[in-house]
XYZ file of C-alpha atoms in Angstrom:
786
model
C 0.196 -0.315 0.239
C 1.224 3.244 -0.353
C 4.113 4.571 2.880
C 3.416 6.368 5.460
C 4.631 9.493 3.990
C 1.907 9.963 1.609
C -1.040 9.213 4.292
C 0.874 12.298 6.144
C -0.502 14.524 3.188
C -3.416 12.778 2.513
C -5.720 9.832 3.194
C -8.909 8.466 2.036
C -9.453 5.705 4.121
C -13.465 6.136 4.993
C -13.766 8.188 2.080
C -16.026 6.515 -1.247
C -16.132 8.671 -4.043
C -18.251 7.934 -6.695
C -17.664 7.676 -10.931
C -19.854 8.665 -13.608
C -20.044 9.673 -17.517
C -23.034 11.900 -18.453
C -23.898 13.834 -21.820
C -22.768 12.563 -24.928
C -19.700 10.379 -25.061
C -16.003 10.811 -25.921
C -13.111 8.992 -26.363
C -10.233 8.732 -22.992
C -13.603 8.807 -20.835
C -13.020 4.639 -20.144
C -9.355 6.084 -19.298
C -10.812 8.398 -16.776
C -12.421 5.600 -14.772
C -9.678 3.687 -14.766
C -7.776 5.912 -13.077
C -10.471 7.197 -10.783
C -11.075 3.688 -9.661
C -7.018 2.480 -9.749
C -6.615 6.167 -7.410
C -9.000 5.605 -5.519
C -8.156 2.348 -4.203
C -4.289 3.381 -4.065
C -5.521 5.701 -1.486
C -7.507 3.209 0.108
C -11.505 5.071 -0.728
C -14.146 2.692 -1.393
C -14.570 3.937 -4.846
C -18.421 2.922 -6.939
C -19.540 3.241 -10.459
C -22.599 5.036 -11.423
C -23.606 3.403 -13.936
C -26.065 5.556 -16.960
C -24.828 8.713 -15.691
C -27.601 10.675 -13.559
C -30.249 8.454 -14.925
C -28.509 5.615 -12.748
C -28.394 7.772 -9.958
C -31.754 8.413 -9.718
C -32.719 4.616 -10.038
C -30.292 3.440 -7.749
C -29.709 -0.216 -7.182
C -28.088 -1.975 -9.104
C -26.721 0.975 -10.968
C -24.183 2.151 -7.771
C -21.727 -0.618 -7.393
C -18.574 -0.808 -5.608
C -16.238 -1.458 -8.143
C -12.435 -3.365 -7.469
C -9.016 -2.749 -9.188
C -9.987 -5.418 -11.527
C -13.294 -3.979 -12.551
C -11.296 -1.461 -14.893
C -8.705 -3.654 -16.829
C -8.991 -3.781 -20.296
C -10.881 -1.066 -20.572
C -8.073 1.795 -21.535
C -8.059 1.545 -25.069
C -11.797 1.241 -25.321
C -14.020 4.126 -27.189
C -17.175 5.293 -25.681
C -17.941 4.754 -21.553
C -18.274 1.214 -20.524
C -20.310 2.739 -17.791
C -22.926 3.973 -19.853
C -24.149 7.868 -20.128
C -27.490 8.780 -20.438
C -29.476 12.363 -20.722
C -31.750 11.527 -17.722
C -35.165 14.955 -17.661
C -35.438 13.005 -13.611
C -32.188 14.233 -12.437
C -33.230 18.285 -13.592
C -35.854 18.349 -10.902
C -35.847 18.418 -7.184
C -37.716 15.433 -6.568
C -35.565 13.689 -9.185
C -32.241 14.784 -6.996
C -33.982 13.876 -3.539
C -33.926 10.319 -4.950
C -30.106 10.871 -5.713
C -28.971 12.109 -2.536
C -31.039 9.144 -1.293
C -29.373 6.447 -3.119
C -25.555 8.204 -3.090
C -26.563 8.395 1.162
C -27.070 4.713 1.231
C -23.754 3.744 -0.067
C -22.135 6.297 1.990
C -21.004 8.419 -1.323
C -19.962 11.779 -0.367
C -17.568 12.564 -3.146
C -18.338 12.723 -6.951
C -16.621 12.403 -10.244
C -18.397 13.890 -12.960
C -16.778 13.032 -16.502
C -19.604 15.664 -18.920
C -20.042 18.210 -20.821
C -20.863 21.455 -19.485
C -24.113 19.961 -19.225
C -23.699 17.836 -16.712
C -21.216 19.819 -14.595
C -23.363 22.548 -14.308
C -26.384 19.762 -12.651
C -23.205 18.209 -10.834
C -22.933 21.707 -9.184
C -27.034 22.198 -8.499
C -26.517 18.987 -6.806
C -24.095 20.006 -4.676
C -25.340 24.028 -3.352
C -28.844 21.818 -2.711
C -27.224 18.645 -0.289
C -27.845 19.780 3.073
C -31.548 21.138 1.952
C -32.342 17.569 0.448
C -30.379 15.534 3.400
C -32.410 17.489 5.827
C -36.015 16.481 3.680
C -35.426 12.772 3.708
C -34.309 13.015 7.082
C -37.751 14.792 7.480
C -39.597 12.058 5.336
C -37.876 9.028 7.214
C -35.666 8.305 4.106
C -32.622 8.485 6.450
C -31.703 9.039 10.175
C -30.128 11.646 11.622
C -27.063 10.148 12.377
C -26.741 9.814 8.267
C -27.623 13.346 8.076
C -24.734 14.517 10.269
C -22.327 12.369 8.830
C -23.074 13.024 5.345
C -23.701 16.776 5.508
C -21.172 17.796 2.662
C -21.032 16.815 -0.999
C -17.671 17.388 -2.815
C -17.800 17.297 -6.405
C -14.635 17.440 -8.965
C -15.423 17.853 -12.674
C -13.333 16.607 -16.083
C -14.899 17.681 -19.691
C -15.279 14.913 -21.182
C -16.263 16.122 -25.143
C -14.982 16.209 -28.647
C -15.947 19.410 -28.797
C -13.425 21.229 -26.998
C -16.502 24.004 -26.012
C -15.413 23.975 -22.488
C -13.565 27.063 -21.107
C -10.672 27.327 -18.808
C -8.889 23.955 -20.734
C -6.724 23.945 -23.484
C -8.095 20.339 -24.119
C -11.199 18.678 -23.568
C -11.424 14.585 -23.282
C -11.489 13.216 -26.806
C -11.113 16.300 -28.751
C -7.744 14.777 -30.046
C -9.105 11.105 -30.768
C -12.008 13.411 -32.605
C -9.145 14.748 -34.827
C -7.578 11.232 -35.343
C -10.877 10.253 -36.582
C -11.356 13.380 -39.064
C -7.971 13.366 -40.617
C -8.046 9.866 -41.226
C -11.081 10.679 -43.778
C -9.218 13.488 -44.813
C -6.255 12.052 -45.275
C -8.255 9.168 -47.449
C -10.428 11.785 -49.146
C -7.668 13.680 -50.984
C -6.149 10.481 -52.386
C -9.660 9.879 -54.413
C -10.113 13.856 -55.185
C -6.622 14.057 -56.712
C -7.793 11.360 -59.178
C -10.971 13.014 -60.361
C -9.811 17.103 -59.858
C -12.544 16.897 -57.335
C -14.072 19.346 -54.914
C -14.733 18.377 -51.249
C -16.674 19.997 -48.547
C -16.385 17.674 -45.261
C -18.840 19.008 -42.446
C -17.543 17.758 -38.905
C -18.988 18.091 -35.624
C -18.438 20.584 -32.506
C -22.021 21.578 -32.259
C -21.793 25.796 -31.600
C -17.903 25.563 -31.588
C -15.757 25.541 -34.315
C -12.407 24.089 -32.484
C -12.395 20.258 -34.691
C -12.901 22.409 -38.234
C -10.262 25.104 -37.445
C -7.562 22.190 -36.428
C -8.482 19.641 -39.113
C -8.546 22.602 -41.463
C -5.089 23.463 -39.896
C -3.700 20.110 -40.069
C -4.445 19.338 -43.665
C -4.092 22.503 -45.157
C -8.298 22.895 -46.200
C -8.351 26.200 -48.961
C -11.293 27.406 -46.461
C -13.092 26.599 -43.640
C -16.673 27.897 -42.221
C -16.581 28.031 -38.071
C -19.242 29.611 -35.941
C -17.215 32.083 -33.751
C -15.549 33.643 -36.634
C -18.271 34.022 -39.780
C -17.067 34.992 -43.060
C -17.822 38.395 -44.270
C -20.583 39.637 -46.596
C -19.797 38.526 -50.057
C -17.977 35.456 -48.516
C -19.258 33.415 -51.575
C -17.444 35.681 -54.370
C -14.116 35.516 -51.918
C -14.585 31.648 -51.481
C -14.756 31.387 -55.314
C -12.025 33.099 -56.179
C -9.805 31.256 -53.728
C -10.619 28.093 -54.886
C -9.927 29.229 -59.013
C -6.580 30.513 -57.717
C -6.048 27.110 -56.584
C -7.104 25.413 -59.381
C -4.711 27.449 -61.550
C -1.548 26.739 -59.816
C -2.234 23.409 -60.239
C -3.502 21.782 -57.490
C -6.189 19.424 -58.565
C -8.472 19.152 -55.486
C -10.032 21.299 -53.231
C -11.184 20.870 -49.749
C -13.807 22.778 -47.279
C -14.607 22.509 -44.402
C -17.480 23.485 -42.423
C -18.206 23.135 -38.505
C -21.599 21.909 -38.467
C -23.057 24.914 -35.816
C -21.073 27.222 -38.503
C -22.950 30.391 -39.413
C -22.460 34.146 -41.390
C -22.062 37.394 -40.022
C -26.109 37.491 -39.551
C -26.070 34.299 -37.343
C -27.616 32.596 -40.387
C -26.763 28.808 -40.993
C -24.218 27.945 -43.242
C -24.265 24.088 -44.403
C -22.408 21.814 -46.247
C -24.970 21.595 -49.094
C -25.256 25.015 -49.747
C -21.766 25.087 -49.920
C -21.706 22.518 -52.208
C -24.657 23.872 -54.343
C -22.577 27.370 -54.618
C -19.143 25.661 -55.606
C -21.404 23.393 -58.530
C -22.952 26.856 -59.336
C -20.192 28.873 -59.469
C -17.158 26.853 -60.846
C -19.277 24.124 -62.141
C -16.168 21.641 -60.483
C -17.315 18.083 -59.680
C -18.226 18.371 -56.181
C -18.771 16.014 -53.230
C -20.490 16.163 -49.807
C -19.393 14.728 -46.771
C -20.930 14.553 -43.374
C -18.520 12.977 -40.849
C -21.165 12.296 -38.096
C -20.648 9.480 -35.514
C -17.644 7.962 -36.943
C -15.934 11.037 -34.794
C -16.868 10.224 -31.622
C -15.614 6.339 -32.410
C -12.802 4.463 -32.355
C -9.942 3.798 -29.677
C -8.875 6.724 -27.705
C -5.330 8.441 -28.851
C -2.195 8.248 -26.934
C -2.410 12.051 -25.596
C -6.117 11.309 -24.497
C -5.420 8.583 -22.384
C -2.528 10.315 -20.656
C -4.579 13.476 -20.424
C -7.472 11.434 -18.655
C -5.110 9.257 -16.684
C -3.819 12.505 -15.540
C -7.003 13.938 -14.887
C -8.498 11.298 -13.568
C -5.419 10.778 -10.459
C -5.807 15.094 -9.655
C -9.659 14.579 -9.613
C -8.927 11.969 -6.688
C -6.557 14.521 -5.007
C -8.922 17.165 -5.869
C -11.842 15.734 -3.968
C -9.511 14.116 -0.835
C -8.639 18.004 -0.701
C -12.007 19.401 -0.618
C -13.257 21.126 2.387
C -16.941 22.313 2.543
C -15.820 25.554 1.629
C -14.226 24.812 -1.464
C -15.940 25.299 -4.941
C -16.835 22.289 -7.061
C -13.919 22.686 -9.423
C -13.252 21.550 -12.802
C -9.786 19.714 -13.656
C -7.886 21.471 -17.086
C -5.038 21.610 -19.410
C -2.798 24.352 -19.417
C -0.225 23.879 -21.511
C 1.412 20.365 -20.001
C 0.137 21.053 -16.110
C -2.740 19.784 -14.907
C -4.852 22.891 -13.037
C -7.645 22.837 -11.391
C -10.542 25.958 -11.862
C -13.578 26.732 -9.916
C -16.134 25.015 -12.505
C -19.285 27.709 -12.733
C -16.302 29.893 -13.431
C -15.430 28.035 -16.586
C -19.427 27.489 -16.888
C -20.259 31.169 -17.278
C -17.209 32.182 -19.201
C -18.496 28.890 -21.671
C -22.177 30.366 -21.598
C -20.182 33.986 -22.391
C -18.770 32.419 -25.853
C -22.479 31.729 -26.793
C -24.372 35.010 -25.611
C -20.976 37.325 -27.579
C -21.830 34.940 -30.939
C -25.658 35.886 -30.304
C -24.936 39.566 -29.994
C -22.596 39.034 -32.980
C -19.832 40.049 -30.598
C -17.399 37.496 -32.965
C -14.338 39.193 -32.435
C -14.801 38.958 -28.311
C -15.983 34.723 -28.737
C -13.202 34.065 -30.497
C -10.930 35.761 -27.155
C -13.212 34.090 -24.971
C -12.287 30.605 -26.358
C -8.595 31.196 -25.118
C -5.232 31.560 -26.275
C -5.144 27.787 -27.999
C -7.783 28.545 -30.107
C -6.953 32.174 -31.334
C -3.324 30.868 -31.991
C -4.652 28.462 -34.051
C -7.219 31.033 -36.317
C -4.769 33.579 -36.170
C -2.070 30.919 -38.196
C -4.653 29.791 -40.531
C -5.415 33.016 -41.474
C -1.840 33.647 -42.430
C -1.094 30.360 -44.031
C -4.473 29.777 -46.306
C -4.385 32.902 -48.312
C -1.246 33.555 -50.931
C -0.646 37.411 -50.878
C -0.783 39.215 -53.826
C 2.357 41.314 -54.749
C 0.772 44.778 -53.689
C -0.188 43.136 -50.888
C 3.590 41.912 -49.267
C 5.427 44.298 -47.535
C 7.926 46.099 -49.770
C 11.706 48.236 -49.143
C 11.586 50.782 -46.770
C 12.885 53.667 -46.649
C 14.440 52.666 -43.141
C 15.069 49.184 -43.702
C 14.867 46.302 -45.757
C 12.156 43.845 -45.831
C 13.077 41.878 -48.305
C 15.348 38.864 -47.138
C 16.773 35.641 -47.858
C 15.865 32.726 -45.849
C 16.801 29.128 -45.524
C 15.569 26.579 -44.022
C 16.535 22.867 -43.436
C 16.288 19.642 -41.832
C 18.744 18.214 -39.736
C 18.902 15.075 -37.647
C 16.724 11.652 -38.217
C 13.160 12.300 -39.942
C 10.445 13.086 -37.500
C 6.665 12.749 -38.792
C 5.381 16.642 -38.791
C 8.502 18.421 -39.953
C 6.556 18.378 -43.211
C 4.347 20.434 -41.912
C 6.469 22.795 -40.298
C 8.963 23.385 -43.628
C 5.329 24.310 -45.332
C 4.346 26.669 -42.538
C 8.036 28.310 -42.666
C 7.941 28.818 -46.135
C 4.538 30.592 -46.772
C 4.356 32.629 -43.386
C 8.047 33.623 -44.872
C 6.531 34.603 -48.504
C 3.789 36.425 -46.181
C 6.458 38.632 -44.472
C 8.128 39.305 -47.824
C 11.049 37.357 -47.748
C 12.623 34.814 -50.284
C 12.928 31.070 -48.808
C 15.325 28.581 -49.888
C 14.983 25.053 -49.019
C 18.239 22.864 -47.912
C 18.462 19.499 -49.139
C 19.529 16.877 -46.900
C 20.779 19.075 -43.857
C 24.471 20.712 -42.961
C 26.027 18.415 -45.377
C 23.342 19.188 -48.608
C 24.249 23.233 -47.572
C 28.047 22.352 -47.633
C 27.515 21.245 -51.367
C 25.619 24.119 -52.741
C 21.727 22.229 -52.550
C 19.939 25.254 -52.396
C 17.184 26.568 -54.374
C 14.217 28.860 -54.082
C 11.146 27.538 -52.655
C 7.466 28.745 -53.145
C 4.110 29.225 -52.330
C 2.918 26.472 -54.148
C 5.944 23.743 -53.822
C 4.705 22.527 -50.149
C 1.248 22.539 -51.458
C -0.206 18.937 -49.429
C 2.827 18.506 -47.349
C 1.182 18.813 -43.870
C -0.262 15.139 -43.839
C 3.060 13.802 -45.923
C 5.009 11.394 -43.229
C 9.230 11.265 -43.498
C 11.333 14.244 -44.221
C 10.653 15.848 -48.149
C 13.251 18.177 -48.135
C 15.572 15.161 -46.785
C 17.583 15.062 -43.183
C 21.209 14.042 -42.820
C 22.510 13.969 -38.867
C 25.897 15.331 -40.407
C 26.857 18.774 -37.812
C 28.433 21.177 -39.890
C 32.085 21.889 -37.859
C 34.002 19.727 -40.206
C 32.287 21.870 -43.258
C 32.104 25.148 -42.029
C 34.130 27.043 -44.755
C 31.804 25.747 -47.398
C 28.852 26.472 -45.676
C 29.801 29.840 -45.155
C 30.763 29.412 -48.723
C 26.899 29.213 -49.504
C 25.758 31.124 -47.408
C 27.753 34.254 -49.081
C 26.891 32.851 -52.415
C 22.876 32.646 -51.600
C 22.944 35.596 -49.552
C 21.183 33.991 -46.991
C 19.923 36.605 -44.296
C 18.522 34.202 -41.731
C 18.033 30.394 -40.687
C 15.666 28.187 -39.840
C 16.758 24.774 -38.657
C 14.410 21.987 -37.918
C 15.367 19.151 -36.311
C 16.657 17.095 -32.829
C 19.828 16.799 -31.208
C 21.447 17.204 -34.412
C 19.981 20.532 -34.785
C 20.316 21.813 -31.130
C 24.725 20.945 -31.189
C 24.968 22.187 -35.177
C 23.212 25.969 -33.774
C 26.382 25.376 -30.780
C 28.571 25.164 -33.358
C 27.332 28.050 -36.037
C 27.016 30.415 -32.575
C 30.898 29.393 -31.974
C 31.961 29.615 -35.092
C 30.494 33.515 -35.579
C 34.282 34.604 -34.733
C 35.902 33.442 -37.841
C 32.737 34.073 -40.344
C 30.692 36.885 -40.485
C 28.412 34.584 -42.495
C 27.074 32.985 -39.093
C 26.297 36.676 -37.742
C 22.397 36.195 -38.590
C 19.444 34.806 -36.975
C 19.259 31.678 -36.407
C 15.937 29.854 -34.905
C 15.828 25.948 -34.065
C 12.522 24.030 -34.018
C 12.367 21.599 -32.193
C 11.657 17.880 -33.952
C 12.361 14.226 -32.859
C 10.289 11.351 -32.187
C 12.767 10.963 -29.043
C 11.770 14.196 -27.367
C 15.213 14.833 -25.986
C 15.844 18.359 -26.988
C 17.045 20.649 -24.031
C 14.527 23.541 -23.733
C 10.820 22.210 -24.924
C 8.595 19.715 -23.551
C 7.113 18.510 -26.727
C 9.341 17.797 -29.746
C 7.628 17.764 -33.176
C 6.980 13.721 -34.075
C 7.134 12.275 -30.432
C 3.008 12.113 -30.435
C 3.155 10.459 -34.211
C 5.575 8.053 -32.563
C 3.583 7.512 -28.899
C 0.523 6.735 -31.047
C 2.491 3.946 -33.122
C 3.488 2.407 -29.420
C 0.345 2.708 -28.247
C -1.753 0.724 -31.383
C 0.908 -1.415 -31.055
C 0.998 -2.150 -27.792
C -2.840 -2.473 -28.017
C -2.816 -5.307 -30.525
C 0.179 -7.045 -28.281
C -2.773 -7.014 -25.082
C -4.940 -8.607 -27.655
C -2.370 -11.399 -28.538
C -1.961 -11.735 -25.121
C -5.519 -11.825 -23.874
C -5.954 -14.658 -26.500
C -3.348 -17.201 -25.114
C -3.114 -16.154 -21.656
C -0.699 -16.213 -19.333
C 1.802 -14.197 -21.602
C 4.195 -11.396 -21.126
C 5.377 -9.506 -24.067
C 8.534 -7.344 -23.665
C 8.764 -4.218 -26.173
C 11.437 -1.737 -26.919
C 11.134 1.534 -28.369
C 13.223 3.872 -29.758
C 14.599 7.092 -27.574
C 18.270 7.020 -27.464
C 18.705 7.273 -23.746
C 15.620 9.336 -23.299
C 12.810 7.359 -21.714
C 10.176 9.226 -23.485
C 8.367 7.174 -25.460
C 8.701 4.659 -23.283
C 7.206 6.031 -20.023
C 4.592 7.732 -21.496
C 3.836 4.803 -23.509
C 3.801 2.605 -20.703
C 1.244 4.740 -19.150
C -1.129 5.341 -22.623
C -1.117 1.473 -23.148
C -1.682 0.458 -19.096
C 2.153 -1.454 -19.203
C 3.104 -3.069 -15.928
C 6.761 -1.359 -16.003
C 8.886 0.863 -17.926
C 12.536 0.405 -17.826
C 14.152 3.934 -18.909
C 17.938 5.482 -18.273
C 16.550 8.723 -16.027
C 15.969 5.724 -13.143
C 18.372 3.379 -12.619
C 17.121 -0.083 -12.004
C 18.840 -3.193 -10.643
C 18.373 -6.727 -11.053
C 15.896 -6.624 -7.439
C 13.709 -4.343 -9.249
C 13.403 -6.808 -12.142
C 12.812 -9.466 -9.778
C 10.275 -7.524 -8.204
C 8.731 -6.932 -11.375
C 8.786 -10.922 -12.471
C 7.002 -11.576 -9.127
C 4.067 -8.300 -9.417
C 3.620 -10.302 -12.558
C 3.697 -14.059 -11.139
C 1.094 -12.566 -8.867
C -1.111 -10.653 -11.338
C -1.619 -13.752 -13.335
C -3.087 -15.079 -10.097
C -5.994 -12.429 -11.041
C -8.291 -12.540 -13.418
C -6.006 -10.124 -15.898
C -3.789 -12.723 -17.052
C -1.454 -10.574 -19.265
C 1.751 -8.382 -18.962
C 3.333 -5.649 -20.881
C 6.345 -4.031 -20.212
C 8.438 -1.790 -21.977
C 11.923 -0.850 -22.052
C 13.796 2.141 -23.533
C 16.604 1.205 -26.331
C 19.645 2.557 -23.970
C 18.172 2.333 -20.891
C 20.760 0.055 -19.377
C 23.933 -1.243 -21.220
C 23.840 -4.381 -19.365
C 20.476 -5.223 -19.241
C 19.197 -5.217 -22.484
C 16.214 -6.886 -24.086
C 17.419 -9.882 -24.862
C 18.585 -9.587 -21.340
C 15.391 -8.924 -19.826
C 13.365 -11.383 -22.226
C 15.085 -14.419 -21.234
C 15.581 -13.164 -17.081
C 11.685 -12.909 -17.468
C 11.147 -16.169 -19.084
C 13.550 -18.252 -16.737
C 11.528 -16.684 -13.463
C 8.460 -17.161 -14.916
C 8.452 -20.892 -15.760
C 5.156 -22.681 -15.166
C 3.438 -19.160 -14.267
C 3.480 -17.311 -17.565
C 5.965 -17.102 -21.145
C 7.252 -14.739 -22.770
C 7.493 -12.866 -26.236
C 9.730 -9.963 -27.032
C 8.771 -7.071 -29.783
C 11.379 -4.564 -30.857
C 9.368 -1.456 -32.645
C 12.616 -0.513 -34.907
C 11.725 2.370 -37.474
C 7.998 2.177 -37.315
C 8.127 4.668 -34.951
C 9.511 7.329 -36.813
C 6.988 6.795 -40.029
C 3.804 7.148 -41.122
C 1.494 9.827 -41.327
C 1.715 12.345 -38.883
C -1.053 12.939 -36.207
C -3.055 16.049 -35.801
C -1.064 17.371 -32.515
C 2.015 16.731 -34.756
C 0.706 18.699 -37.888
C -1.256 21.072 -35.604
C 1.610 21.901 -33.250
C 4.444 22.228 -36.334
C 2.879 24.276 -38.075
C 1.946 26.612 -35.123
C 5.674 26.742 -33.856
C 7.244 26.991 -37.158
C 4.935 30.095 -38.459
C 5.828 31.705 -34.591
C 9.936 31.088 -35.330
C 9.759 32.877 -38.782
C 7.776 35.489 -37.107
C 10.415 35.924 -35.014
C 13.119 35.816 -37.434
C 10.946 38.530 -39.411
C 11.241 40.592 -36.016
C 14.943 39.635 -35.596
C 16.124 40.708 -39.180
C 14.876 44.485 -39.310
C 16.464 44.893 -35.581
C 19.426 43.550 -37.027
C 19.380 45.316 -40.121
C 22.426 47.542 -40.925
C 20.678 50.205 -43.874
C 24.147 51.513 -44.305
C 26.137 48.676 -45.312
C 23.170 47.399 -46.529
C 23.835 43.774 -45.103
C 22.199 41.752 -41.361
C 24.580 41.822 -39.074
C 23.674 39.854 -35.683
C 26.050 38.488 -33.007
C 23.936 38.359 -29.834
C 23.408 35.127 -27.911
C 19.558 35.893 -28.357
C 19.689 35.914 -32.307
C 20.391 32.585 -31.406
C 17.545 30.922 -30.274
C 15.543 27.891 -29.888
C 11.712 27.907 -29.782
C 10.275 25.497 -27.669
C 6.833 24.777 -25.328
C 7.785 25.178 -21.613
C 4.634 24.638 -19.202
C 2.529 26.571 -20.474
C 3.957 28.580 -23.165
C 6.229 28.873 -26.479
C 9.686 30.688 -25.548
C 12.246 30.967 -27.327
C 15.664 30.729 -25.399
C 19.024 31.217 -26.436
C 21.381 28.063 -27.474
C 23.937 29.238 -25.509
C 22.143 29.336 -22.610
C 20.711 25.801 -22.451
C 23.937 24.593 -22.596
C 23.749 24.380 -18.632
C 21.028 22.164 -18.692
C 21.960 19.614 -21.005
C 23.436 16.101 -20.704
C 25.618 15.907 -23.666
C 27.570 12.735 -22.955
C 23.861 11.284 -23.081
C 22.068 13.678 -25.597
C 19.033 14.718 -23.127
C 18.362 17.716 -20.669
C 19.164 17.452 -17.143
C 15.545 17.856 -15.864
C 12.713 16.592 -17.947
C 8.935 17.282 -16.592
C 7.160 13.589 -17.981
C 9.469 11.982 -14.915
C 6.667 13.267 -12.524
C 4.516 11.389 -14.158
C 6.229 7.808 -13.419
C 4.835 7.031 -10.029
C 1.388 7.626 -12.111
C 1.705 4.912 -14.284
C 3.515 2.783 -11.445
C 0.196 2.979 -9.612
C -2.304 2.456 -12.187
C -0.239 -0.393 -12.590
C -0.943 -1.376 -8.643
C 2.958 -0.935 -7.528
C 3.421 0.166 -4.305
C 5.349 3.700 -4.571
C 5.213 6.849 -3.627
C 2.963 9.959 -5.053
C 4.698 13.578 -4.750
C 1.556 15.887 -4.074
C 3.661 18.907 -3.690
C 2.515 19.847 -7.423
C -1.007 18.802 -7.266
C -2.964 22.015 -8.755
C -3.737 24.393 -6.394
C -7.398 26.065 -7.468
C -7.224 29.460 -9.683
C -8.477 31.377 -11.448
C -9.959 31.351 -15.081
C -8.244 33.978 -16.752
C -11.110 36.234 -18.364
C -9.688 38.466 -21.609
C -10.988 41.812 -21.811
C -13.639 42.637 -24.101
C -12.381 43.770 -28.219
C -13.125 47.889 -28.459
C -15.408 48.565 -31.333
């Protein structure tokens, strides 16, 4: 059981937690339920399933059941919700809530974890505020005794938002959104191949009710020609604008057009814009062969993505902590995601802000609606607007009397290929052209640079790149040090004024070398920026790298299939080796997403005693109904405890109890089409990097000499995600944060999630609650002035 230190801070002993899912289903809800149950049992609380949402709470009886550890086995990878969800009219009445309160008190439940949308969470808050009055009424009717009324006097509520729409204010992502985007992008990628064959236009209608998040992000992720969302309706005369954009794209030899319509799309007069209406317009005005595809409930279905499983697991654990720390004075809270941080926010503040979005749209205050949706939504919209329309020559920035605005910017990929690199290159090229620069593509990294493999790249050249895996530009691990003279010569020949490097640890080392070479070569006295892209996620200065999410989904999908194989044969343990060099990110997060029993990583030393303890743990597990095991090992986690060694040890020690298989995933983790997260992250981070280069170019342009000169530390930066923000950090300052021998950062945020993986696998471990989310307030943007 948990150690004493944990109980000094928190204990659930003697408490009862009820968990329910309500409203529309969303992929990842089961992962959240599993986390609540297992964390609850971990802190010695009783945990109850409340089947069929509020309806089950009102009906009581067999709908409220105490559960065990094994009750939530094998549900992590299942879509929808295994405990059911239903709309409940009875709970909207006081009489219905009276019945629900009676049923909860009979089970001793005074802690409720509600997974649902804003309606479900609002209902929970009403229930909480009425609780003492309901108990008094039940006592007066003789339904409960006075002792029960006093003992269960307070109800604590914690919410988690399970909704594919991502329409709840206060959180960057709701449970299910990422999985819904996976379904949408799978369909779009499939449609694009058939559309290109026939030169077709496709109009896709996606879900989201009154929120345009799914439509907007999928438009960014597939490079759609046009998108209709309710928060940012098109201006009057949009019909002409859309048709001219479609015909311009066809004139550039583009063989297909994709238009994405959110189901709640409206025009500036709050009139609906339907997919059929858009299709008819394209046919009548342009005569294009046009088809409509309404994705419907496909978006709710399927297995949850790795992101949703990890998000739901983190939120479920945080929800239990919040419930056990709650006092009668604590307001009902909702567990949210901000950047990569789990935060707690007052439930009704979030609900109020969510309702204010709809109010702003009803009143045609669309700029307010966009702001209220939050920073993430705004960034997506601004990036889409910049990338979707090519400016005419007259609209581009021109030479100014104070400085030159037209510069030559080179883009290159360095290191191993990572899914999402091409989306990043596309964004860089198009933003650069919009800023008035000439964009140059370098093939084969620094090696290609030294050989002069540099050519100008145009707006149309990068069309359709977002969904392509690997690196279209080509990439090599070669560092610039041995080619410095030739690279300087090529920069001089092509008058390169700025450099964008997209890559992993080699890209970081390369920028350090270029920065150091400034003393000898003036050519390197230019602004340079790096965008991290590597499946290993081992770049200092960034919590996430482009490509890591796609690799994580590949690992998770493979583990799901392997678990099915193990379930079929019974008493089987699989040892799986993941990539990552010395960085254990993929192994650790893959284990959390796949529900593995153990993960061996370099960052946390392990010995033969721990291996033996893991074998014993699995031996005990085989005595239960869960007769399978999954163990992940990072490729460089130990020099001597190799994958073969661990496989042989488990095979020998498990004789007669379980048999073993091993699987080395290899380079399939680098391949495949990029996930929606990697497309989106690559696009946004690269766009931000080029805008920063533009700013630095203007600041460092020496008009008298007619050239760019930048030699300060802050002109060579890495753009990374740190906790909640994208920030630029001079590479020279990151040296102190780097373990160069093992090519990893000295501190890694995800290591704090390691105990969470162990707890959910039923290990005895302590969980550090010092970093648990404290209750914060929702940041409300100021209204936009007309």
